[in-house]
Coordinates of N, CA and C in Angstrom, one line a residue:
L25 N 23.9 -112.7 -17.8 CA 24.9 -112.8 -18.8 C 26.0 -111.7 -18.6
S26 N 27.2 -112.1 -18.9 CA 28.3 -111.1 -18.8 C 29.1 -111.3 -20.1
P27 N 29.2 -110.2 -20.9 CA 28.6 -108.9 -20.7 C 27.1 -109.0 -21.0
A28 N 26.4 -107.8 -20.8 CA 25.0 -107.8 -21.2 C 24.8 -108.1 -22.6
F29 N 23.6 -108.7 -23.0 CA 23.5 -109.2 -24.4 C 23.6 -108.0 -25.4
D30 N 24.3 -108.3 -26.4 CA 24.5 -107.4 -27.6 C 24.6 -108.4 -28.8
P31 N 23.7 -108.2 -29.8 CA 23.6 -109.1 -30.9 C 25.0 -109.3 -31.6
A32 N 25.9 -108.3 -31.5 CA 27.2 -108.4 -32.1 C 28.2 -109.2 -31.3
Q33 N 27.9 -109.4 -30.0 CA 28.8 -110.1 -29.1 C 28.5 -111.6 -29.2
A34 N 29.5 -112.4 -29.4 CA 29.2 -113.9 -29.7 C 29.5 -114.8 -28.4
S35 N 30.2 -114.3 -27.4 CA 30.6 -115.1 -26.3 C 30.1 -114.4 -25.0
Y36 N 29.6 -115.2 -24.1 CA 29.1 -114.7 -22.8 C 29.5 -115.7 -21.7
T37 N 29.5 -115.2 -20.5 CA 29.7 -116.1 -19.3 C 28.6 -115.9 -18.3
V38 N 28.4 -116.9 -17.5 CA 27.4 -116.9 -16.4 C 28.0 -117.7 -15.3
S39 N 27.9 -117.2 -14.1 CA 28.4 -118.0 -12.9 C 27.1 -118.3 -12.0
V40 N 27.1 -119.6 -11.6 CA 26.0 -120.0 -10.8 C 26.5 -120.7 -9.5
G41 N 25.7 -120.7 -8.5 CA 26.1 -121.5 -7.3 C 26.0 -123.0 -7.5
H42 N 26.6 -123.7 -6.5 CA 26.6 -125.2 -6.6 C 25.2 -125.7 -6.6
E43 N 24.3 -125.1 -6.0 CA 22.9 -125.6 -5.9 C 22.2 -125.6 -7.2
V44 N 22.7 -124.8 -8.2 CA 22.1 -124.8 -9.6 C 22.6 -126.0 -10.4
D45 N 21.8 -126.9 -10.8 CA 22.3 -128.0 -11.5 C 21.9 -128.1 -13.0
T46 N 20.9 -127.2 -13.3 CA 20.5 -127.1 -14.7 C 20.3 -125.6 -15.0
I47 N 20.3 -125.3 -16.3 CA 20.0 -123.9 -16.7 C 19.2 -124.0 -18.0
T48 N 18.3 -123.0 -18.2 CA 17.6 -122.9 -19.5 C 17.9 -121.5 -20.1
L49 N 18.0 -121.5 -21.4 CA 18.3 -120.2 -22.1 C 17.0 -119.9 -22.8
T50 N 16.7 -118.5 -23.0 CA 15.6 -118.1 -23.7 C 16.0 -117.1 -24.8
P51 N 16.4 -117.6 -25.9 CA 16.8 -116.8 -27.0 C 15.7 -116.3 -27.8
S52 N 15.9 -115.1 -28.4 CA 14.8 -114.5 -29.3 C 15.5 -114.0 -30.5
A53 N 15.0 -114.5 -31.7 CA 15.6 -114.1 -33.0 C 15.0 -112.7 -33.4
S54 N 15.8 -111.9 -34.1 CA 15.3 -110.6 -34.6 C 14.4 -110.8 -35.8
D55 N 14.5 -111.9 -36.5 CA 13.8 -112.2 -37.7 C 12.8 -113.4 -37.4
V56 N 11.5 -113.2 -37.6 CA 10.5 -114.3 -37.3 C 10.7 -115.5 -38.1
D57 N 11.4 -115.5 -39.2 CA 11.6 -116.7 -40.1 C 12.9 -117.4 -39.7
A58 N 13.6 -116.9 -38.7 CA 14.9 -117.6 -38.3 C 14.5 -118.7 -37.4
T59 N 15.4 -119.7 -37.4 CA 15.3 -120.8 -36.5 C 16.5 -120.8 -35.5
I60 N 16.2 -121.4 -34.3 CA 17.2 -121.3 -33.2 C 17.4 -122.7 -32.7
T61 N 18.7 -123.1 -32.4 CA 19.0 -124.3 -31.6 C 19.8 -123.8 -30.4
V62 N 19.5 -124.5 -29.3 CA 20.3 -124.4 -28.0 C 20.8 -125.8 -27.7
A63 N 22.1 -125.9 -27.6 CA 22.8 -127.1 -27.4 C 22.3 -128.2 -28.4
G64 N 22.1 -127.8 -29.6 CA 21.6 -128.7 -30.6 C 20.1 -129.0 -30.7
N65 N 19.4 -128.5 -29.8 CA 17.9 -128.7 -29.8 C 17.2 -127.5 -30.3
A66 N 16.2 -127.7 -31.1 CA 15.4 -126.6 -31.7 C 14.6 -125.9 -30.5
V67 N 14.6 -124.6 -30.6 CA 13.9 -123.8 -29.6 C 13.1 -122.7 -30.4
A68 N 11.8 -122.5 -30.1 CA 11.1 -121.4 -30.7 C 11.6 -120.1 -30.1
S69 N 11.6 -119.1 -31.0 CA 12.1 -117.8 -30.6 C 11.2 -117.3 -29.4
G70 N 11.9 -116.8 -28.4 CA 11.2 -116.3 -27.2 C 10.8 -117.3 -26.2
S71 N 11.1 -118.6 -26.5 CA 10.7 -119.7 -25.6 C 12.0 -120.2 -24.9
A72 N 11.7 -120.8 -23.7 CA 12.8 -121.4 -22.9 C 13.3 -122.7 -23.6
S73 N 14.6 -122.9 -23.5 CA 15.2 -124.1 -24.0 C 14.9 -125.2 -23.0
A74 N 15.2 -126.5 -23.5 CA 15.2 -127.6 -22.5 C 16.3 -127.3 -21.5
P75 N 16.1 -127.8 -20.3 CA 17.2 -127.6 -19.3 C 18.5 -128.3 -19.8
V76 N 19.6 -127.6 -19.5 CA 20.9 -128.1 -19.8 C 21.6 -128.4 -18.5
A77 N 22.0 -129.7 -18.4 CA 22.7 -130.1 -17.1 C 24.0 -129.4 -16.9
L78 N 24.3 -129.1 -15.7 CA 25.5 -128.4 -15.3 C 26.3 -129.1 -14.3
P79 N 27.3 -129.9 -14.8 CA 28.2 -130.5 -13.8 C 29.1 -129.3 -13.2
V80 N 29.7 -129.6 -12.1 CA 30.6 -128.6 -11.5 C 31.7 -128.3 -12.5
G81 N 32.0 -127.0 -12.6 CA 33.0 -126.5 -13.6 C 32.3 -125.7 -14.6
T82 N 32.9 -125.6 -15.8 CA 32.4 -124.8 -16.9 C 31.8 -125.7 -18.0
T83 N 30.6 -125.3 -18.4 CA 29.9 -126.0 -19.5 C 29.6 -124.9 -20.5
T84 N 30.0 -125.1 -21.7 CA 29.7 -124.2 -22.8 C 28.5 -124.6 -23.6
I85 N 27.5 -123.7 -23.7 CA 26.3 -124.0 -24.4 C 26.3 -123.1 -25.7
E86 N 26.1 -123.8 -26.8 CA 26.1 -123.1 -28.1 C 24.6 -122.8 -28.5
V87 N 24.5 -121.5 -28.9 CA 23.2 -121.1 -29.4 C 23.4 -120.7 -30.9
V88 N 22.7 -121.4 -31.8 CA 22.8 -121.1 -33.3 C 21.5 -120.5 -33.8
V89 N 21.6 -119.4 -34.4 CA 20.5 -118.8 -35.1 C 20.7 -118.9 -36.6
T90 N 19.7 -119.5 -37.3 CA 19.8 -119.7 -38.8 C 18.7 -118.9 -39.5
A91 N 19.1 -118.0 -40.3 CA 18.2 -117.1 -41.1 C 17.6 -118.0 -42.2
A92 N 16.5 -117.5 -42.7 CA 15.7 -118.2 -43.8 C 16.6 -118.5 -45.0
D93 N 17.7 -117.6 -45.2 CA 18.6 -117.8 -46.4 C 19.7 -118.8 -46.1
G94 N 19.7 -119.4 -44.8 CA 20.8 -120.3 -44.4 C 21.9 -119.7 -43.7
T95 N 22.0 -118.4 -43.6 CA 23.1 -117.7 -42.9 C 23.0 -118.0 -41.4
T96 N 24.1 -118.3 -40.8 CA 24.0 -118.7 -39.3 C 24.8 -117.7 -38.5
Q97 N 24.4 -117.5 -37.3 CA 25.1 -116.7 -36.3 C 25.2 -117.6 -35.1
S98 N 26.4 -117.8 -34.6 CA 26.5 -118.6 -33.3 C 26.9 -117.8 -32.1
Y99 N 26.4 -118.2 -31.0 CA 26.7 -117.5 -29.7 C 27.1 -118.7 -28.8
S100 N 28.0 -118.4 -27.8 CA 28.3 -119.4 -26.8 C 28.1 -118.7 -25.5
V101 N 27.6 -119.6 -24.5 CA 27.4 -119.2 -23.2 C 28.2 -120.1 -22.3
A102 N 29.3 -119.7 -21.6 CA 30.0 -120.5 -20.8 C 29.5 -120.4 -19.4
V103 N 28.9 -121.4 -18.9 CA 28.2 -121.4 -17.5 C 29.2 -122.1 -16.6
T104 N 29.6 -121.4 -15.5 CA 30.5 -122.0 -14.5 C 29.7 -122.3 -13.3
R105 N 29.6 -123.6 -12.9 CA 28.9 -123.9 -11.7 C 29.9 -124.1 -10.6
A106 N 29.8 -123.5 -9.5 CA 30.7 -123.5 -8.4 C 30.7 -124.9 -7.8
A107 N 31.8 -125.3 -7.2 CA 31.9 -126.5 -6.4 C 31.2 -126.4 -5.1
S108 N 30.8 -127.4 -4.5 CA 30.1 -127.4 -3.2 C 31.0 -126.9 -2.1
S109 N 30.4 -126.2 -1.2 CA 31.2 -125.8 0.0 C 30.7 -126.5 1.2
D110 N 29.9 -127.6 1.1 CA 29.4 -128.3 2.2 C 30.4 -129.3 2.7
A111 N 30.9 -128.9 3.9 CA 31.9 -129.7 4.6 C 31.4 -130.3 5.9
Q112 N 30.2 -130.6 6.0 CA 29.6 -131.2 7.2 C 29.5 -132.6 7.1
L113 N 29.5 -133.3 8.3 CA 29.2 -134.7 8.4 C 27.7 -134.8 8.5
S114 N 27.2 -135.9 8.0 CA 25.8 -136.2 8.2 C 25.6 -137.3 9.3
A115 N 26.7 -138.0 9.6 CA 26.6 -139.0 10.6 C 28.1 -139.3 11.1
L116 N 28.2 -139.7 12.3 CA 29.4 -140.1 13.0 C 29.2 -141.1 14.0
S117 N 29.8 -142.2 14.0 CA 29.6 -143.3 15.0 C 31.0 -143.8 15.4
V118 N 31.0 -144.4 16.5 CA 32.3 -145.0 17.1 C 32.1 -146.5 17.3
S119 N 33.2 -147.3 17.3 CA 33.1 -148.7 17.5 C 32.9 -149.1 18.9
E120 N 33.4 -148.2 19.8 CA 33.3 -148.5 21.2 C 32.7 -147.3 21.9
G121 N 31.9 -147.5 23.0 CA 31.4 -146.4 23.8 C 30.3 -145.7 23.0
T122 N 29.9 -144.5 23.5 CA 28.8 -143.8 22.9 C 29.3 -142.3 22.8
L123 N 29.0 -141.7 21.7 CA 29.3 -140.3 21.5 C 28.5 -139.5 22.4
S124 N 29.1 -138.4 23.1 CA 28.4 -137.5 24.0 C 28.8 -136.1 23.5
P125 N 27.9 -135.2 23.2 CA 26.5 -135.5 23.1 C 26.2 -136.4 21.8
A126 N 24.9 -136.7 21.6 CA 24.6 -137.5 20.4 C 25.0 -136.7 19.2
F127 N 25.3 -137.4 18.1 CA 25.7 -136.7 16.9 C 24.7 -135.6 16.4
D128 N 25.3 -134.5 16.0 CA 24.5 -133.4 15.4 C 25.5 -132.7 14.5
P129 N 25.2 -132.5 13.2 CA 26.1 -132.0 12.2 C 26.7 -130.6 12.7
G130 N 26.0 -129.9 13.4 CA 26.5 -128.5 13.8 C 27.4 -128.6 15.1
Q131 N 27.5 -129.7 15.7 CA 28.3 -129.9 16.9 C 29.6 -130.4 16.5
A132 N 30.7 -129.7 16.9 CA 32.1 -130.0 16.5 C 32.9 -130.9 17.5
S133 N 32.5 -130.9 18.8 CA 33.3 -131.6 19.8 C 32.5 -132.7 20.4
Y134 N 33.1 -133.9 20.6 CA 32.4 -135.0 21.3 C 33.3 -135.7 22.3
T135 N 32.8 -136.4 23.2 CA 33.6 -137.2 24.1 C 33.0 -138.7 24.1
V136 N 34.0 -139.6 24.4 CA 33.6 -141.0 24.4 C 34.4 -141.5 25.6
S137 N 33.7 -142.4 26.5 CA 34.4 -143.1 27.5 C 34.4 -144.6 27.2
V138 N 35.6 -145.2 27.4 CA 35.7 -146.6 27.1 C 36.4 -147.3 28.3
G139 N 36.2 -148.6 28.5 CA 36.9 -149.3 29.6 C 38.4 -149.4 29.3
N140 N 39.1 -149.7 30.3 CA 40.6 -149.9 30.2 C 41.0 -151.0 29.2
E141 N 40.2 -152.0 29.0 CA 40.5 -153.1 28.1 C 40.5 -152.7 26.6
V142 N 39.9 -151.5 26.3 CA 39.8 -151.0 24.9 C 41.0 -150.3 24.6
D143 N 41.8 -150.8 23.7 CA 43.1 -150.2 23.3 C 43.1 -149.5 22.0
A144 N 41.9 -149.6 21.2 CA 41.8 -149.0 19.9 C 40.3 -148.8 19.7
I145 N 40.1 -147.7 18.8 CA 38.7 -147.4 18.4 C 38.7 -147.1 16.9
T146 N 37.6 -147.3 16.3 CA 37.4 -146.9 14.9 C 36.2 -145.9 14.8
L147 N 36.3 -145.0 13.9 CA 35.1 -144.1 13.7 C 34.6 -144.4 12.3
T148 N 33.3 -144.1 12.1 CA 32.6 -144.2 10.9 C 32.0 -142.9 10.5
P149 N 32.6 -142.0 9.8 CA 32.0 -140.7 9.5 C 31.3 -140.8 8.1
S150 N 30.3 -140.0 7.9 CA 29.6 -139.9 6.6 C 29.5 -138.4 6.3
A151 N 29.9 -138.0 5.1 CA 29.8 -136.6 4.7 C 28.4 -136.4 4.1
S152 N 27.9 -135.1 4.3 CA 26.6 -134.8 3.8 C 26.6 -134.6 2.3
D153 N 27.8 -134.3 1.8 CA 28.0 -134.1 0.3 C 28.9 -135.2 -0.3
V154 N 28.4 -135.8 -1.3 CA 29.2 -136.9 -1.9 C 30.6 -136.6 -2.4
D155 N 30.8 -135.3 -2.7 CA 32.1 -134.9 -3.2 C 33.1 -134.5 -2.2
A156 N 32.6 -134.4 -0.9 CA 33.6 -134.1 0.2 C 34.5 -135.2 0.5
T157 N 35.7 -134.9 1.0 CA 36.6 -135.9 1.5 C 36.7 -135.8 3.0
I158 N 37.1 -137.0 3.6 CA 37.2 -137.0 5.0 C 38.6 -137.6 5.5
T159 N 39.1 -137.1 6.6 CA 40.3 -137.7 7.2 C 39.9 -138.0 8.6
V160 N 40.4 -139.1 9.2 CA 40.3 -139.4 10.6 C 41.7 -139.6 11.1
A161 N 42.1 -138.8 12.1 CA 43.5 -138.9 12.6 C 44.5 -138.8 11.5
G162 N 44.2 -137.9 10.4 CA 45.1 -137.7 9.3 C 45.1 -138.7 8.2
N163 N 44.2 -139.7 8.3 CA 44.1 -140.8 7.3 C 42.8 -140.7 6.6
A164 N 42.9 -140.7 5.3 CA 41.7 -140.6 4.4 C 40.7 -141.8 4.7
V165 N 39.5 -141.4 4.7 CA 38.4 -142.4 4.9 C 37.3 -142.1 4.0
A166 N 36.8 -143.2 3.3 CA 35.7 -143.0 2.4 C 34.4 -142.7 3.3
S167 N 33.5 -141.8 2.8 CA 32.3 -141.5 3.5 C 31.5 -142.8 3.7
G168 N 31.1 -143.0 5.0 CA 30.3 -144.2 5.4 C 31.2 -145.4 5.7
S169 N 32.5 -145.3 5.6 CA 33.4 -146.4 5.8 C 34.1 -146.3 7.2
V170 N 34.5 -147.4 7.7 CA 35.2 -147.5 9.0 C 36.6 -147.0 8.8
S171 N 37.1 -146.1 9.8 CA 38.5 -145.6 9.8 C 39.4 -146.7 10.2
A172 N 40.7 -146.5 10.0 CA 41.7 -147.3 10.5 C 41.6 -147.2 12.0
P173 N 42.0 -148.3 12.7 CA 42.0 -148.2 14.2 C 42.9 -147.1 14.7
V174 N 42.4 -146.4 15.7 CA 43.2 -145.3 16.4 C 43.6 -145.9 17.7
A175 N 44.9 -146.0 18.0 CA 45.4 -146.6 19.3 C 44.9 -145.7 20.5
L176 N 44.6 -146.3 21.6 CA 44.2 -145.6 22.8 C 45.0 -145.9 24.0
P177 N 46.0 -145.0 24.2 CA 46.8 -145.3 25.5 C 45.9 -144.8 26.6
V178 N 46.3 -145.2 27.8 CA 45.5 -144.8 29.0 C 45.5 -143.3 29.1
G179 N 44.3 -142.7 29.4 CA 44.2 -141.2 29.4 C 43.2 -140.8 28.3
T180 N 43.3 -139.6 27.8 CA 42.5 -139.0 26.8 C 43.2 -138.9 25.5
T181 N 42.6 -139.4 24.5 CA 43.2 -139.2 23.1 C 42.2 -138.4 22.3
S182 N 42.6 -137.4 21.7 CA 41.8 -136.5 20.8 C 42.0 -137.0 19.4
I183 N 40.9 -137.3 18.8 CA 40.9 -137.8 17.4 C 40.3 -136.7 16.5
A184 N 41.0 -136.2 15.5 CA 40.5 -135.2 14.6 C 39.8 -135.8 13.4
V185 N 38.7 -135.3 13.1 CA 37.9 -135.7 11.9 C 37.8 -134.4 11.1
V186 N 38.3 -134.4 9.8 CA 38.3 -133.2 9.0 C 37.6 -133.6 7.7
V187 N 36.6 -132.7 7.4 CA 35.8 -132.9 6.2 C 36.2 -131.7 5.3
T188 N 36.6 -132.0 4.0 CA 36.9 -131.0 3.1 C 36.0 -131.0 1.9
A189 N 35.3 -129.9 1.7 CA 34.3 -129.8 0.6 C 35.0 -129.7 -0.7
A190 N 34.3 -129.9 -1.8 CA 34.9 -129.8 -3.1 C 35.5 -128.5 -3.4
D191 N 35.1 -127.4 -2.8 CA 35.7 -126.1 -3.0 C 36.9 -125.8 -2.1
G192 N 37.2 -126.7 -1.2 CA 38.3 -126.6 -0.3 C 37.9 -126.2 1.1
T193 N 36.7 -125.8 1.3 CA 36.1 -125.4 2.7 C 36.3 -126.6 3.6
T194 N 36.8 -126.4 4.8 CA 36.9 -127.5 5.7 C 36.1 -127.3 7.0
Q195 N 35.8 -128.4 7.6 CA 35.1 -128.4 8.9 C 35.7 -129.5 9.7
S196 N 36.2 -129.0 11.0 CA 36.8 -130.0 11.8 C 35.9 -130.4 13.0
Y197 N 36.0 -131.7 13.2 CA 35.3 -132.3 14.4 C 36.3 -133.0 15.3
S198 N 36.1 -133.0 16.5 CA 37.0 -133.7 17.4 C 36.3 -134.7 18.3
V199 N 36.9 -135.8 18.5 CA 36.3 -136.9 19.4 C 37.4 -137.2 20.5
A200 N 37.2 -136.8 21.7 CA 38.1 -137.0 22.8 C 37.7 -138.3 23.5
V201 N 38.6 -139.3 23.4 CA 38.2 -140.6 23.9 C 39.1 -140.8 25.2
T202 N 38.4 -141.1 26.2 CA 39.0 -141.4 27.5 C 38.9 -142.8 27.9

């Protein structure tokens, strides 16, 4: 929690990584007769709340303590979940020829040889994170979909495949087609 807990402080923030998709809060009341709710659900003092789902961005969780006489004290915890930084492909295939070397998410450069009669090629890239975006030769492609055909003049044509993670991180791959 930021700042550190103080009963007089009503608002807090927490930042978590993208891999954290739920959070539980463990509130404790100073009065044994008080009741507590976290996100509208009753919680016993000193016990963990039910997990609260965290979409990417900021989720505000309300904690309400109600004294035996009906007096309430509200606290809010704004939890910010980071966007994914995963900008890798999970698969890449070509409509003609064979990728060399075989696809590996950690490998950035590939070659493909095709016959002279092949004047265009399409690529089918798949991102490992559903929130990532992909471009092939500068054109947007949905993950797992076939790209627009890329013209192949005689010689070597380098095709750029760029994956952009939700947080803006990019990973570039290149396919040199001869």
